Short mmCIF file of C-alpha atoms in Angstrom, two decimals:
data_model
loop_
_atom_site.label_atom_id
_atom_site.label_comp_id
_atom_site.label_asym_id
_atom_site.label_seq_id
_atom_site.Cartn_x
_atom_site.Cartn_y
_atom_site.Cartn_z
CA UNK A 339 50.81 108.60 111.31
CA UNK A 340 52.00 109.35 114.80
CA UNK A 341 54.59 107.27 116.57
CA UNK A 342 54.51 106.35 120.25
CA UNK A 343 57.43 107.77 122.27
CA UNK A 344 58.77 104.24 122.78
CA UNK A 345 58.69 103.50 119.08
CA UNK A 346 60.32 106.83 118.28
CA UNK A 347 63.04 106.06 120.81
CA UNK A 348 63.59 102.63 119.26
CA UNK A 349 63.78 104.12 115.78
CA UNK A 350 66.28 106.72 116.97
CA UNK A 351 68.38 103.98 118.54
CA UNK A 352 68.27 101.91 115.36
CA UNK A 353 69.29 104.93 113.30
CA UNK A 354 72.10 105.75 115.71
CA UNK A 355 73.26 102.16 115.47
CA UNK A 356 73.22 102.22 111.66
CA UNK A 357 75.01 105.56 111.66
CA UNK A 358 77.80 104.06 113.75
CA UNK A 359 78.74 101.54 111.10
CA UNK A 360 81.24 103.72 109.23
CA UNK A 361 82.59 102.66 105.86
CA UNK A 362 86.19 102.30 107.07
CA UNK A 363 88.17 99.10 107.38
CA UNK A 364 88.24 98.13 111.06
CA UNK A 365 91.68 97.20 112.28
CA UNK A 366 92.06 94.21 114.59
CA UNK A 367 93.36 95.42 117.94
CA UNK A 368 95.96 93.95 120.23
CA UNK A 369 94.60 91.51 122.80
CA UNK A 370 91.90 90.19 120.46
CA UNK A 371 91.98 86.56 119.34
CA UNK A 372 93.49 86.51 115.86
CA UNK A 373 90.83 85.34 113.38
CA UNK A 374 91.51 81.85 112.14
CA UNK A 375 92.06 81.30 108.44
CA UNK A 376 92.86 78.53 106.04
CA UNK A 377 94.76 79.64 102.95
CA UNK A 378 96.96 77.99 100.35
CA UNK A 379 100.47 79.14 99.57
CA UNK A 380 101.81 79.64 96.04
CA UNK A 381 102.74 75.95 95.86
CA UNK A 382 99.22 74.90 96.85
CA UNK A 383 100.01 73.84 100.40
CA UNK A 384 97.28 74.70 102.95
CA UNK A 385 98.04 76.64 106.11
CA UNK A 386 95.60 77.08 108.99
CA UNK A 387 96.34 79.51 111.79
CA UNK A 388 94.70 77.22 114.37
CA UNK A 389 97.22 74.51 113.55
CA UNK A 390 100.14 76.81 114.39
CA UNK A 391 99.25 77.26 118.09
CA UNK A 392 102.22 76.94 120.39
CA UNK A 393 104.48 79.19 118.29
CA UNK A 394 104.36 82.89 117.57
CA UNK A 395 103.13 83.67 114.06
CA UNK A 396 104.10 86.70 111.99
CA UNK A 397 101.78 87.77 109.17
CA UNK A 398 103.27 90.09 106.57
CA UNK A 399 100.95 91.60 103.95
CA UNK A 400 103.05 91.60 100.79
CA UNK A 401 102.74 92.92 97.23
CA UNK A 402 105.82 92.56 95.02
CA UNK A 403 104.59 95.47 92.88
CA UNK A 404 104.52 97.82 95.87
CA UNK A 405 107.79 99.75 96.25
CA UNK A 406 107.70 99.29 100.05
CA UNK A 407 107.47 95.49 99.79
CA UNK A 408 110.17 95.60 97.11
CA UNK A 409 112.51 97.74 99.19
CA UNK A 410 112.21 95.45 102.21
CA UNK A 411 112.69 92.39 99.99
CA UNK A 412 115.80 93.95 98.50
CA UNK A 413 117.12 95.01 101.91
CA UNK A 414 116.28 91.53 103.31
CA UNK A 415 114.39 93.12 106.24
CA UNK A 416 111.80 90.35 106.54
CA UNK A 417 114.17 87.53 105.59
CA UNK A 418 116.74 88.49 108.23
CA UNK A 419 114.12 89.17 110.93
CA UNK A 420 112.57 85.74 110.23
CA UNK A 421 115.99 84.06 110.27
CA UNK A 422 116.85 85.68 113.60
CA UNK A 423 113.63 84.30 115.13
CA UNK A 424 113.48 80.67 114.04
CA UNK A 425 110.84 79.86 116.70
CA UNK A 426 108.30 82.03 114.96
CA UNK A 427 106.30 81.01 111.89
CA UNK A 428 106.56 83.75 109.24
CA UNK A 429 103.82 83.91 106.62
CA UNK A 430 103.45 86.35 103.77
CA UNK A 431 99.86 87.06 102.71
CA UNK A 432 98.84 88.54 99.38
CA UNK A 433 95.36 90.10 99.35
CA UNK A 434 95.90 91.71 95.95
CA UNK A 435 92.73 91.31 93.91
CA UNK A 436 93.20 89.22 90.75
CA UNK A 437 92.68 91.64 87.90
CA UNK A 438 94.44 94.49 89.68
CA UNK A 439 97.55 95.72 87.87
CA UNK A 440 99.68 94.62 90.83
CA UNK A 441 98.42 91.03 90.86
CA UNK A 442 101.00 88.40 89.98
CA UNK A 443 100.43 84.88 88.71
CA UNK A 444 101.95 82.26 91.06
CA UNK A 445 104.92 81.68 88.73
CA UNK A 446 105.79 85.40 88.64
CA UNK A 447 105.33 85.69 92.40
CA UNK A 448 107.56 82.68 92.99
CA UNK A 449 110.23 84.18 90.71
CA UNK A 450 110.16 87.37 92.79
CA UNK A 451 110.53 85.39 96.02
CA UNK A 452 113.39 83.32 94.59
CA UNK A 453 115.15 86.44 93.30
CA UNK A 454 115.10 87.93 96.80
CA UNK A 455 115.87 84.75 98.73
CA UNK A 456 112.45 84.69 100.42
CA UNK A 457 111.85 81.15 101.61
CA UNK A 458 108.84 81.64 103.90
CA UNK A 459 105.41 80.69 102.49
CA UNK A 460 103.28 83.34 100.83
CA UNK A 461 99.55 82.67 101.14
CA UNK A 462 97.02 83.77 98.56
CA UNK A 463 93.97 85.63 99.88
CA UNK A 464 92.50 86.51 96.49
CA UNK A 465 89.06 87.38 97.94
CA UNK A 466 90.66 89.71 100.50
CA UNK A 467 88.57 88.05 103.21
CA UNK A 468 91.50 87.41 105.55
CA UNK A 469 92.93 90.87 104.91
CA UNK A 470 89.60 92.43 105.88
CA UNK A 471 89.26 90.23 108.97
CA UNK A 472 92.60 91.58 110.19
CA UNK A 473 92.05 95.10 108.88
CA UNK A 474 95.25 94.88 106.82
CA UNK A 475 95.73 98.32 105.31
CA UNK A 476 99.17 98.45 103.80
CA UNK A 477 101.93 96.39 102.28
CA UNK A 478 103.77 95.70 104.46
CA UNK A 479 101.26 95.62 107.38
CA UNK A 480 102.64 93.36 110.09
CA UNK A 481 100.74 91.28 112.66
CA UNK A 482 102.44 89.25 115.40
CA UNK A 483 100.27 86.58 117.03
CA UNK A 484 101.42 84.94 120.25
CA UNK A 485 101.61 81.20 120.91
CA UNK A 486 98.04 81.26 122.30
CA UNK A 487 96.64 82.78 119.13
CA UNK A 488 96.15 86.30 120.52
CA UNK A 489 97.21 89.38 118.57
CA UNK A 490 100.30 90.80 120.27
CA UNK A 491 101.45 93.43 117.78
CA UNK A 492 99.97 95.16 114.74
CA UNK A 493 101.55 97.91 112.71
CA UNK A 494 104.66 98.86 110.81
CA UNK A 495 107.74 96.71 110.32
CA UNK A 496 109.95 99.57 111.49
CA UNK A 497 110.06 103.31 112.14
CA UNK A 498 111.46 104.22 108.74
CA UNK A 499 108.74 104.69 106.08
CA UNK A 500 111.05 106.68 103.80
CA UNK A 501 113.83 104.12 103.87
CA UNK A 502 116.40 106.56 105.25
CA UNK A 503 117.47 105.22 108.66
CA UNK A 504 115.88 102.50 110.79
CA UNK A 505 116.12 102.80 114.55
CA UNK A 506 113.57 100.15 115.61
CA UNK A 507 112.43 96.95 113.93
CA UNK A 508 109.05 96.62 115.72
CA UNK A 509 108.47 93.00 114.67
CA UNK A 510 111.90 91.90 115.92
CA UNK A 511 111.24 93.70 119.23
CA UNK A 512 107.76 92.17 119.48
CA UNK A 513 109.12 88.64 118.92
CA UNK A 514 111.93 89.29 121.43
CA UNK A 515 109.40 90.55 124.00
CA UNK A 516 107.21 87.45 123.53
CA UNK A 517 110.26 85.16 123.80
CA UNK A 518 111.16 86.87 127.09
CA UNK A 519 107.63 86.27 128.41
CA UNK A 520 106.57 89.91 128.07
CA UNK A 521 104.25 91.90 125.83
CA UNK A 522 105.40 94.00 122.88
CA UNK A 523 105.63 97.71 123.50
CA UNK A 524 104.23 99.45 121.56
CA UNK A 525 101.52 96.86 120.94
CA UNK A 526 100.35 98.77 117.93
CA UNK A 527 101.27 101.66 115.70
CA UNK A 528 100.43 103.03 112.30
CA UNK A 529 101.52 100.79 109.43
CA UNK A 530 103.07 102.38 106.36
CA UNK A 531 103.37 101.41 102.72
CA UNK A 532 101.06 101.09 99.72
CA UNK A 533 97.40 100.37 100.33
CA UNK A 534 96.42 96.70 100.11
CA UNK A 535 94.93 96.29 96.63
CA UNK A 536 91.58 94.75 97.59
CA UNK B 616 98.53 94.59 79.36
CA UNK B 617 98.77 98.35 79.17
CA UNK B 618 98.53 98.46 82.96
CA UNK B 619 101.50 96.11 83.23
CA UNK B 620 103.52 98.24 80.82
CA UNK B 621 102.56 101.31 82.84
CA UNK B 622 103.63 99.58 86.01
CA UNK B 623 106.96 98.64 84.46
CA UNK B 624 107.53 102.21 83.34
CA UNK B 625 106.74 103.52 86.82
CA UNK B 626 109.02 100.95 88.40
CA UNK B 627 111.89 101.83 86.09
CA UNK B 628 111.32 105.55 86.66
CA UNK B 629 111.27 105.01 90.40
CA UNK B 630 114.52 103.07 90.17
CA UNK B 631 116.02 105.89 88.12
CA UNK B 632 115.03 108.50 90.63
CA UNK B 633 116.52 106.50 93.45
CA UNK B 634 119.66 105.80 91.49
CA UNK B 635 120.18 109.37 90.32
CA UNK B 636 120.52 110.32 93.96
CA UNK B 637 122.87 107.42 94.69
CA UNK B 638 125.39 107.34 91.90
CA UNK B 639 126.14 106.97 88.25
CA UNK B 640 125.69 103.19 87.95
CA UNK B 641 122.45 103.30 86.01
CA UNK B 642 120.91 100.26 84.42
CA UNK B 643 120.33 100.76 80.68
CA UNK B 644 116.56 101.43 80.67
CA UNK B 645 117.16 104.26 83.12
CA UNK B 646 119.84 106.05 81.23
CA UNK B 647 117.58 108.18 79.06
CA UNK B 648 115.20 109.16 81.86
CA UNK B 649 118.13 110.01 84.11
CA UNK B 650 119.72 112.06 81.36
CA UNK B 651 116.50 114.05 81.08
CA UNK B 652 116.47 114.57 84.84
CA UNK B 653 120.07 115.75 84.74
CA UNK B 654 119.46 118.17 81.89
CA UNK B 655 116.48 119.55 83.77
CA UNK B 656 118.47 119.94 86.96
CA UNK B 657 121.48 121.76 85.55
CA UNK B 658 121.93 125.51 85.56
CA UNK B 659 118.47 126.90 86.23
CA UNK B 660 117.93 130.49 85.10
CA UNK B 661 117.06 133.15 87.63
CA UNK B 662 113.25 133.17 87.98
CA UNK B 663 110.37 132.97 90.44
CA UNK B 664 109.98 129.27 89.71
CA UNK B 665 112.52 126.50 89.41
CA UNK B 666 112.47 123.92 86.64
CA UNK B 667 109.85 121.20 86.79
CA UNK B 668 111.35 117.87 87.84
CA UNK B 669 109.25 115.28 86.11
CA UNK B 670 108.25 111.70 86.80
CA UNK B 671 105.44 109.62 85.30
CA UNK B 672 103.38 110.44 88.41
CA UNK B 673 103.97 114.15 88.87
CA UNK B 674 106.11 117.12 88.14
CA UNK B 675 107.36 119.19 91.02
CA UNK B 676 109.17 122.51 91.34
CA UNK B 677 110.13 125.16 93.85
CA UNK B 678 108.43 128.52 93.46
CA UNK B 679 108.79 131.88 95.16
CA UNK B 680 106.31 134.74 95.41
CA UNK B 681 109.13 137.06 94.25
CA UNK B 682 110.74 137.41 90.88
CA UNK B 683 113.47 139.38 92.68
CA UNK B 684 114.06 139.53 96.41
CA UNK B 685 115.50 142.32 98.57
CA UNK B 686 118.11 141.54 101.20
CA UNK B 687 116.30 140.87 104.48
CA UNK B 688 113.02 139.72 102.94
CA UNK B 689 111.86 136.15 103.41
CA UNK B 690 111.96 134.35 100.06
CA UNK B 691 108.28 133.15 100.40
CA UNK B 692 108.64 129.68 98.92
CA UNK B 693 106.25 126.96 97.91
CA UNK B 694 106.59 123.43 96.56
CA UNK B 695 104.30 123.04 93.59
CA UNK B 696 103.07 119.70 92.29
CA UNK B 697 101.29 119.10 89.00
CA UNK B 698 100.02 115.53 89.17
CA UNK B 699 99.33 113.17 86.31
CA UNK B 700 95.63 112.14 86.07
CA UNK B 701 94.66 109.69 88.81
CA UNK B 702 97.69 110.38 91.01
CA UNK B 703 97.66 112.02 94.41
CA UNK B 704 100.11 113.27 97.01
CA UNK B 705 99.40 113.50 100.70
CA UNK B 706 98.21 115.69 103.54
CA UNK B 707 100.06 115.60 106.89
CA UNK B 708 97.87 112.67 107.94
CA UNK B 709 97.89 110.62 104.75
CA UNK B 710 95.03 108.32 105.73
CA UNK B 711 95.44 104.55 105.68
CA UNK B 712 98.74 104.52 103.78
CA UNK B 713 101.29 106.84 102.26
CA UNK B 714 103.15 109.78 103.76
CA UNK B 715 103.33 113.54 103.23
CA UNK B 716 106.18 115.17 101.32
CA UNK B 717 109.23 116.24 103.31
CA UNK B 718 111.36 119.19 102.22
CA UNK B 719 114.97 119.56 103.15
CA UNK B 720 116.50 122.92 102.28
CA UNK B 721 120.13 122.68 101.40
CA UNK B 722 120.82 126.41 101.22
CA UNK B 723 122.55 127.01 104.54
CA UNK B 724 121.32 130.56 105.07
CA UNK B 725 117.67 129.52 105.18
CA UNK B 726 117.72 127.08 108.09
CA UNK B 727 114.94 124.54 108.46
CA UNK B 728 111.80 124.44 106.38
CA UNK B 729 108.39 123.03 107.14
CA UNK B 730 105.61 122.48 104.64
CA UNK B 731 102.18 123.97 105.31
CA UNK B 732 99.17 121.91 104.29
CA UNK B 733 96.25 123.41 102.37
CA UNK B 734 92.85 121.90 103.22
CA UNK B 735 92.90 118.40 101.68
CA UNK B 736 90.23 116.06 100.33
CA UNK B 737 89.41 112.46 101.06
CA UNK B 738 89.86 109.69 98.49
CA UNK B 739 87.85 106.50 98.91
CA UNK B 740 89.94 103.51 97.90
CA UNK B 741 89.01 99.88 97.30
CA UNK B 742 88.49 97.78 100.41
CA UNK B 743 87.16 100.62 102.58
CA UNK B 744 90.57 102.32 102.70
CA UNK B 745 91.01 106.07 102.49
CA UNK B 746 93.70 108.47 101.44
CA UNK B 747 93.84 112.16 102.40
CA UNK B 748 95.62 114.50 100.05
CA UNK B 749 95.50 116.33 96.77
CA UNK B 750 95.00 115.47 93.13
CA UNK B 751 95.73 117.42 89.94
CA UNK B 752 97.69 120.22 91.58
CA UNK B 753 98.79 121.53 94.93
CA UNK B 754 101.23 124.09 96.28
CA UNK B 755 102.55 123.42 99.75
CA UNK B 756 103.63 126.83 101.11
CA UNK B 757 106.97 126.65 102.93
CA UNK B 758 107.29 127.95 106.49
CA UNK B 759 110.88 128.91 107.18
CA UNK B 760 112.43 129.01 110.63
CA UNK B 761 111.94 132.38 112.28
CA UNK B 762 114.45 134.97 111.19
CA UNK B 763 115.26 133.07 108.03
CA UNK B 764 115.93 135.57 105.30
CA UNK B 765 117.38 135.38 101.88
CA UNK B 766 119.19 137.81 99.70
CA UNK B 767 118.69 136.33 96.28
CA UNK B 768 120.85 133.64 94.77
CA UNK B 769 120.47 129.89 94.50
CA UNK B 770 118.10 127.93 96.73
CA UNK B 771 118.47 124.19 96.58
CA UNK B 772 116.29 121.60 98.28
CA UNK B 773 115.43 117.93 98.26
CA UNK B 774 111.82 116.83 98.30
CA UNK B 775 110.99 113.32 99.44
CA UNK B 776 107.44 112.33 98.51
CA UNK B 777 105.14 109.45 97.77
CA UNK B 778 102.67 109.63 94.90
CA UNK B 779 99.94 107.04 94.53
CA UNK B 780 97.37 106.10 91.94
CA UNK B 781 96.58 102.41 91.49
CA UNK B 782 100.19 102.05 92.55
CA UNK B 783 102.45 104.03 94.85
CA UNK B 784 105.89 105.31 93.94
CA UNK B 785 108.31 107.03 96.32
CA UNK B 786 110.45 109.82 94.88
CA UNK B 787 113.38 111.80 96.18
CA UNK B 788 114.18 114.72 93.93
CA UNK B 789 116.47 117.72 93.98
CA UNK B 790 114.85 121.08 93.34
CA UNK B 791 116.56 124.39 92.63
CA UNK B 792 115.53 128.00 92.26
CA UNK B 793 117.68 131.04 91.57
CA UNK B 794 116.21 134.28 92.87
CA UNK B 795 117.72 137.51 91.55
CA UNK B 796 118.60 140.04 94.22
CA UNK B 797 117.07 143.50 94.02
CA UNK B 798 116.76 146.59 96.15
CA UNK B 799 113.04 145.97 96.60
CA UNK B 800 111.27 142.62 96.45
CA UNK B 801 109.12 142.29 93.36
CA UNK B 802 105.99 140.09 93.37
CA UNK B 803 105.96 137.74 90.39
CA UNK B 804 102.75 138.11 88.33
CA UNK B 805 102.42 134.35 87.83
CA UNK B 806 103.65 132.75 91.05
CA UNK B 807 102.58 135.38 93.62
CA UNK B 808 98.81 134.96 93.04
CA UNK B 809 99.20 131.17 92.88
CA UNK B 810 101.17 130.94 96.12
CA UNK B 811 98.80 133.42 97.80
CA UNK B 812 95.78 131.38 96.68
CA UNK B 813 97.21 128.15 98.10
CA UNK B 814 98.33 129.92 101.25
CA UNK B 815 94.71 131.04 101.69
CA UNK B 816 93.66 127.38 101.57
CA UNK B 817 95.84 126.57 104.58
CA UNK B 818 93.40 126.30 107.52
CA UNK B 819 93.58 129.12 110.05
CA UNK B 820 92.72 129.22 113.74
CA UNK B 821 89.16 130.18 114.71
CA UNK B 822 88.78 133.88 115.39
CA UNK B 823 87.20 134.00 118.85
CA UNK B 824 86.89 137.78 118.70
CA UNK B 825 84.68 137.36 115.63
CA UNK B 826 82.46 134.87 117.47
CA UNK B 827 83.93 131.77 115.80
CA UNK B 828 83.65 128.84 118.18
CA UNK B 829 84.31 125.15 118.44
CA UNK B 830 82.65 122.98 121.07
CA UNK B 831 84.06 119.51 121.60
CA UNK B 832 82.68 116.85 123.90
CA UNK B 833 83.65 113.26 124.55
CA UNK B 834 81.08 110.62 125.21
CA UNK B 835 81.49 106.98 126.01
CA UNK B 836 80.11 104.99 123.13
CA UNK B 837 78.72 101.92 124.80
CA UNK B 838 81.57 99.43 124.74
CA UNK B 839 84.56 100.65 126.69
CA UNK B 840 87.14 101.88 125.84
CA UNK B 841 85.57 103.37 122.72
CA UNK B 842 84.75 107.07 122.79
CA UNK B 843 82.62 109.28 120.64
CA UNK B 844 83.84 112.77 119.98
CA UNK B 845 81.28 115.42 119.07
CA UNK B 846 82.76 118.51 117.52
CA UNK B 847 80.49 121.43 116.66
CA UNK B 848 81.55 124.56 114.81
CA UNK B 849 79.73 127.86 115.08
CA UNK B 850 80.92 130.54 112.67
CA UNK B 851 78.79 133.61 111.96
CA UNK B 852 77.99 134.16 108.31
CA UNK B 853 79.66 130.97 107.07
CA UNK B 854 78.12 128.25 104.91
CA UNK B 855 78.92 124.57 104.74
CA UNK B 856 78.73 123.49 101.09
CA UNK B 857 81.02 120.46 101.48
CA UNK B 858 81.94 120.05 105.14
CA UNK B 859 84.74 117.64 105.98
CA UNK B 860 86.72 117.01 109.12
CA UNK B 861 90.26 115.64 109.25
CA UNK B 862 92.45 114.66 112.18
CA UNK B 863 96.20 114.58 112.48
CA UNK B 864 97.78 111.16 113.02
CA UNK B 865 97.87 110.05 116.61
CA UNK B 866 100.18 107.40 118.04
CA UNK B 867 97.74 106.68 120.89
CA UNK B 868 94.34 106.68 119.18
CA UNK B 869 92.65 105.09 116.21
CA UNK B 870 90.30 107.73 114.82
CA UNK B 871 87.52 106.52 112.55
CA UNK B 872 85.91 108.54 109.81
CA UNK B 873 83.94 111.55 111.07
CA UNK B 874 80.24 111.73 110.27
CA UNK B 875 78.74 115.09 109.44
CA UNK B 876 75.44 116.21 110.89
CA UNK B 877 73.50 119.36 110.23
CA UNK B 878 72.28 120.69 113.54
CA UNK B 879 70.34 123.80 114.39
CA UNK B 880 72.54 126.43 116.00
CA UNK B 881 75.81 125.18 114.59
CA UNK B 882 77.50 125.54 111.22
CA UNK B 883 78.49 121.89 111.27
CA UNK B 884 78.55 119.08 113.78
CA UNK B 885 80.75 116.04 113.39
CA UNK B 886 80.72 112.82 115.34
CA UNK B 887 83.65 110.48 115.29
CA UNK B 888 84.45 107.16 116.98
CA UNK B 889 87.83 107.02 118.69
CA UNK B 890 89.52 104.12 120.43
CA UNK B 891 92.93 103.49 121.97
CA UNK B 892 95.39 102.04 119.49
CA UNK B 893 96.61 99.57 122.09
CA UNK B 894 93.80 98.50 124.45
CA UNK B 895 96.24 96.36 126.47
CA UNK B 896 97.75 99.58 127.84
CA UNK B 897 95.93 101.76 130.36
CA UNK B 898 93.69 104.11 128.37
CA UNK B 899 95.31 107.56 128.03
CA UNK B 900 93.63 110.05 130.37
CA UNK B 901 93.64 112.79 127.76
CA UNK B 902 92.75 112.95 124.11
CA UNK B 903 95.04 115.34 122.28
CA UNK B 904 94.26 115.64 118.59
CA UNK B 905 94.89 118.21 115.91
CA UNK B 906 91.85 118.79 113.67
CA UNK B 907 91.15 120.55 110.38
CA UNK B 908 87.66 121.42 109.18
CA UNK B 909 87.34 122.22 105.50
CA UNK B 910 84.70 122.69 102.82
CA UNK B 911 83.21 125.89 104.25
CA UNK B 912 82.74 129.26 102.60
CA UNK B 913 81.82 132.85 103.30
CA UNK B 914 80.69 135.07 100.44
CA UNK B 915 81.97 132.50 97.98
CA UNK B 916 85.50 132.40 99.41
CA UNK B 917 86.58 128.98 100.70
CA UNK B 918 87.21 128.66 104.44
CA UNK B 919 89.00 126.06 106.52
CA UNK B 920 90.00 126.05 110.17
CA UNK B 921 92.32 124.03 112.32
CA UNK B 922 92.87 123.66 116.01
CA UNK B 923 93.80 121.14 118.61
CA UNK B 924 91.74 119.33 121.19
CA UNK B 925 92.84 118.47 124.66
CA UNK B 926 90.02 116.64 126.41
CA UNK B 927 90.04 114.53 129.54
CA UNK B 928 88.92 111.00 128.75
CA UNK B 929 88.26 109.93 132.38
CA UNK B 930 89.74 106.65 131.16
CA UNK B 931 87.16 104.48 129.40
CA UNK B 932 87.66 101.57 131.75
CA UNK B 933 87.32 103.73 134.86
CA UNK B 934 84.07 105.24 133.50
CA UNK B 935 82.84 101.73 132.67
CA UNK B 936 83.73 100.53 136.16
CA UNK B 937 81.96 103.47 137.76
CA UNK B 938 78.81 102.72 135.76
CA UNK B 939 78.92 99.15 137.02
CA UNK B 940 79.57 100.24 140.56
CA UNK B 941 76.57 102.62 140.40
CA UNK B 942 74.45 99.71 139.20
CA UNK B 943 75.80 97.44 141.95
CA UNK B 944 75.18 100.15 144.54
CA UNK B 945 71.62 100.60 143.28
CA UNK B 946 70.93 96.85 143.46
CA UNK B 947 72.48 96.70 146.92
CA UNK B 948 70.37 99.63 148.10
CA UNK B 949 67.22 98.06 146.64
CA UNK B 950 67.98 94.75 148.41
CA UNK B 951 68.65 96.63 151.62
CA UNK B 952 65.30 98.36 151.38
CA UNK B 953 63.52 95.08 150.56
CA UNK B 954 65.16 93.34 153.53
CA UNK B 955 64.38 96.28 155.80
CA UNK B 956 60.76 96.42 154.73
CA UNK B 957 60.26 92.66 155.04
CA UNK B 958 61.86 92.62 158.53
CA UNK B 959 59.68 95.49 159.65
CA UNK B 960 56.55 93.78 158.34
CA UNK B 961 57.62 90.58 160.10
CA UNK B 962 58.19 92.61 163.22
CA UNK B 963 54.72 94.04 162.83
CA UNK B 964 53.33 90.56 162.45
CA UNK B 965 54.72 89.30 165.74
CA UNK B 966 53.37 92.13 167.79
CA UNK B 967 50.71 90.49 169.94
CA UNK B 968 47.34 92.03 169.87
#
């Protein structure tokens, strides 16, 4: 069976298109509208991103069984950054798959939060759908969304993956930049931590 | 249930490791593990390898190629990991999470140390995530600052590493090695071949004199500011049994997973999508990326190369704009011609016979 040149060209294009769809997890980039979501927190209360317009929103991917989330909980990194920026809405999100060794039942999760004085809501994304929509790769992976619902910062909480000496808290700087009417710089960097347990 | 118990053990071990470096205030469950660590760390005997420092994830030690070293010779060190099943440690670009080990030498005479990275492998993780590193075992050869020489005696170092399986655990451990001094350096029958073998797995630069070539080209992949990099290797006499391409981390670019293509005339061709990490900033006008190509062989011996790219990007947005302006110019020219032709024909029409 011979193929017309047009058909062959179409087939090549289709193949090229299919080949482009790599298996990786695509990360949401700065300047894109943050995908809306509706998730419940550990107490069962529903949160929708669309209903939070008008205030900056911080999303923190969290896993209490990941040493990076634990270290920041112990060092009060997130708690103190949230407290210093009361205008922003801070939400933890757990995309840990139920059945994974790291997954915690709500009661255990709540005990962890209470032990570390974490009072912001933690939303359950058991299907991982929201994590995938944002391209959340690590715990903690941080996303700062501006008051208009546009992604303003994505990346690490700070420049200290090894927990030796922090020089910049990127989320604090991003929130400060937004409060001053500017854009965070850098808008994005590489997050660090454990992988999200999808 | 067993997973939970495992997790608890790992957590307590991780706490121990952290606490052993901080001070003596150990919680009870840690005491025995810490005691073991301490016993292991005290008074190593002179040898080409230090004692293994163990954790539930891995054991790690410092090794030298020499069982005795002459004054003036470099001690030829390596950091050897033996990993528990399912655990991995990282390459210099760890992938989507994690970080590579860092070595800090505490023996003043040796100056700074940098780890060299043997060709790694890719680990596919749940959720489309990837890790780049090593499982089972790896020796990271140590590159010492130029002019760094030893003369036998104790070498102490701290290694800071992250090991991951289902879970990730950071460790910070003290390593020690005592190298006897001798008039002539003596290769150790066990460690010298091992260190040499791992050193051979560290990618080398392409040998241009031997006709080894890399050709790299950037193309604009439809949507600005995304780019497609095509990297083709041509190496005489080499085979590609398991070709893989890795890139070093870049603060400016998000580099997707390379796709391998077999093409006539090249040993291996890879295509990879690249986009600016922060599209709100002006696109960088150059793409600078370190690459490593591994999984090649010649006469059965594994081969890996590394190099760095420095390609002009002609800024994605500028290229996009120029495409649009070409289109606009073409439309304008076509309109001009149409108008011209129609006016001329009208002019022809009004000429009285």
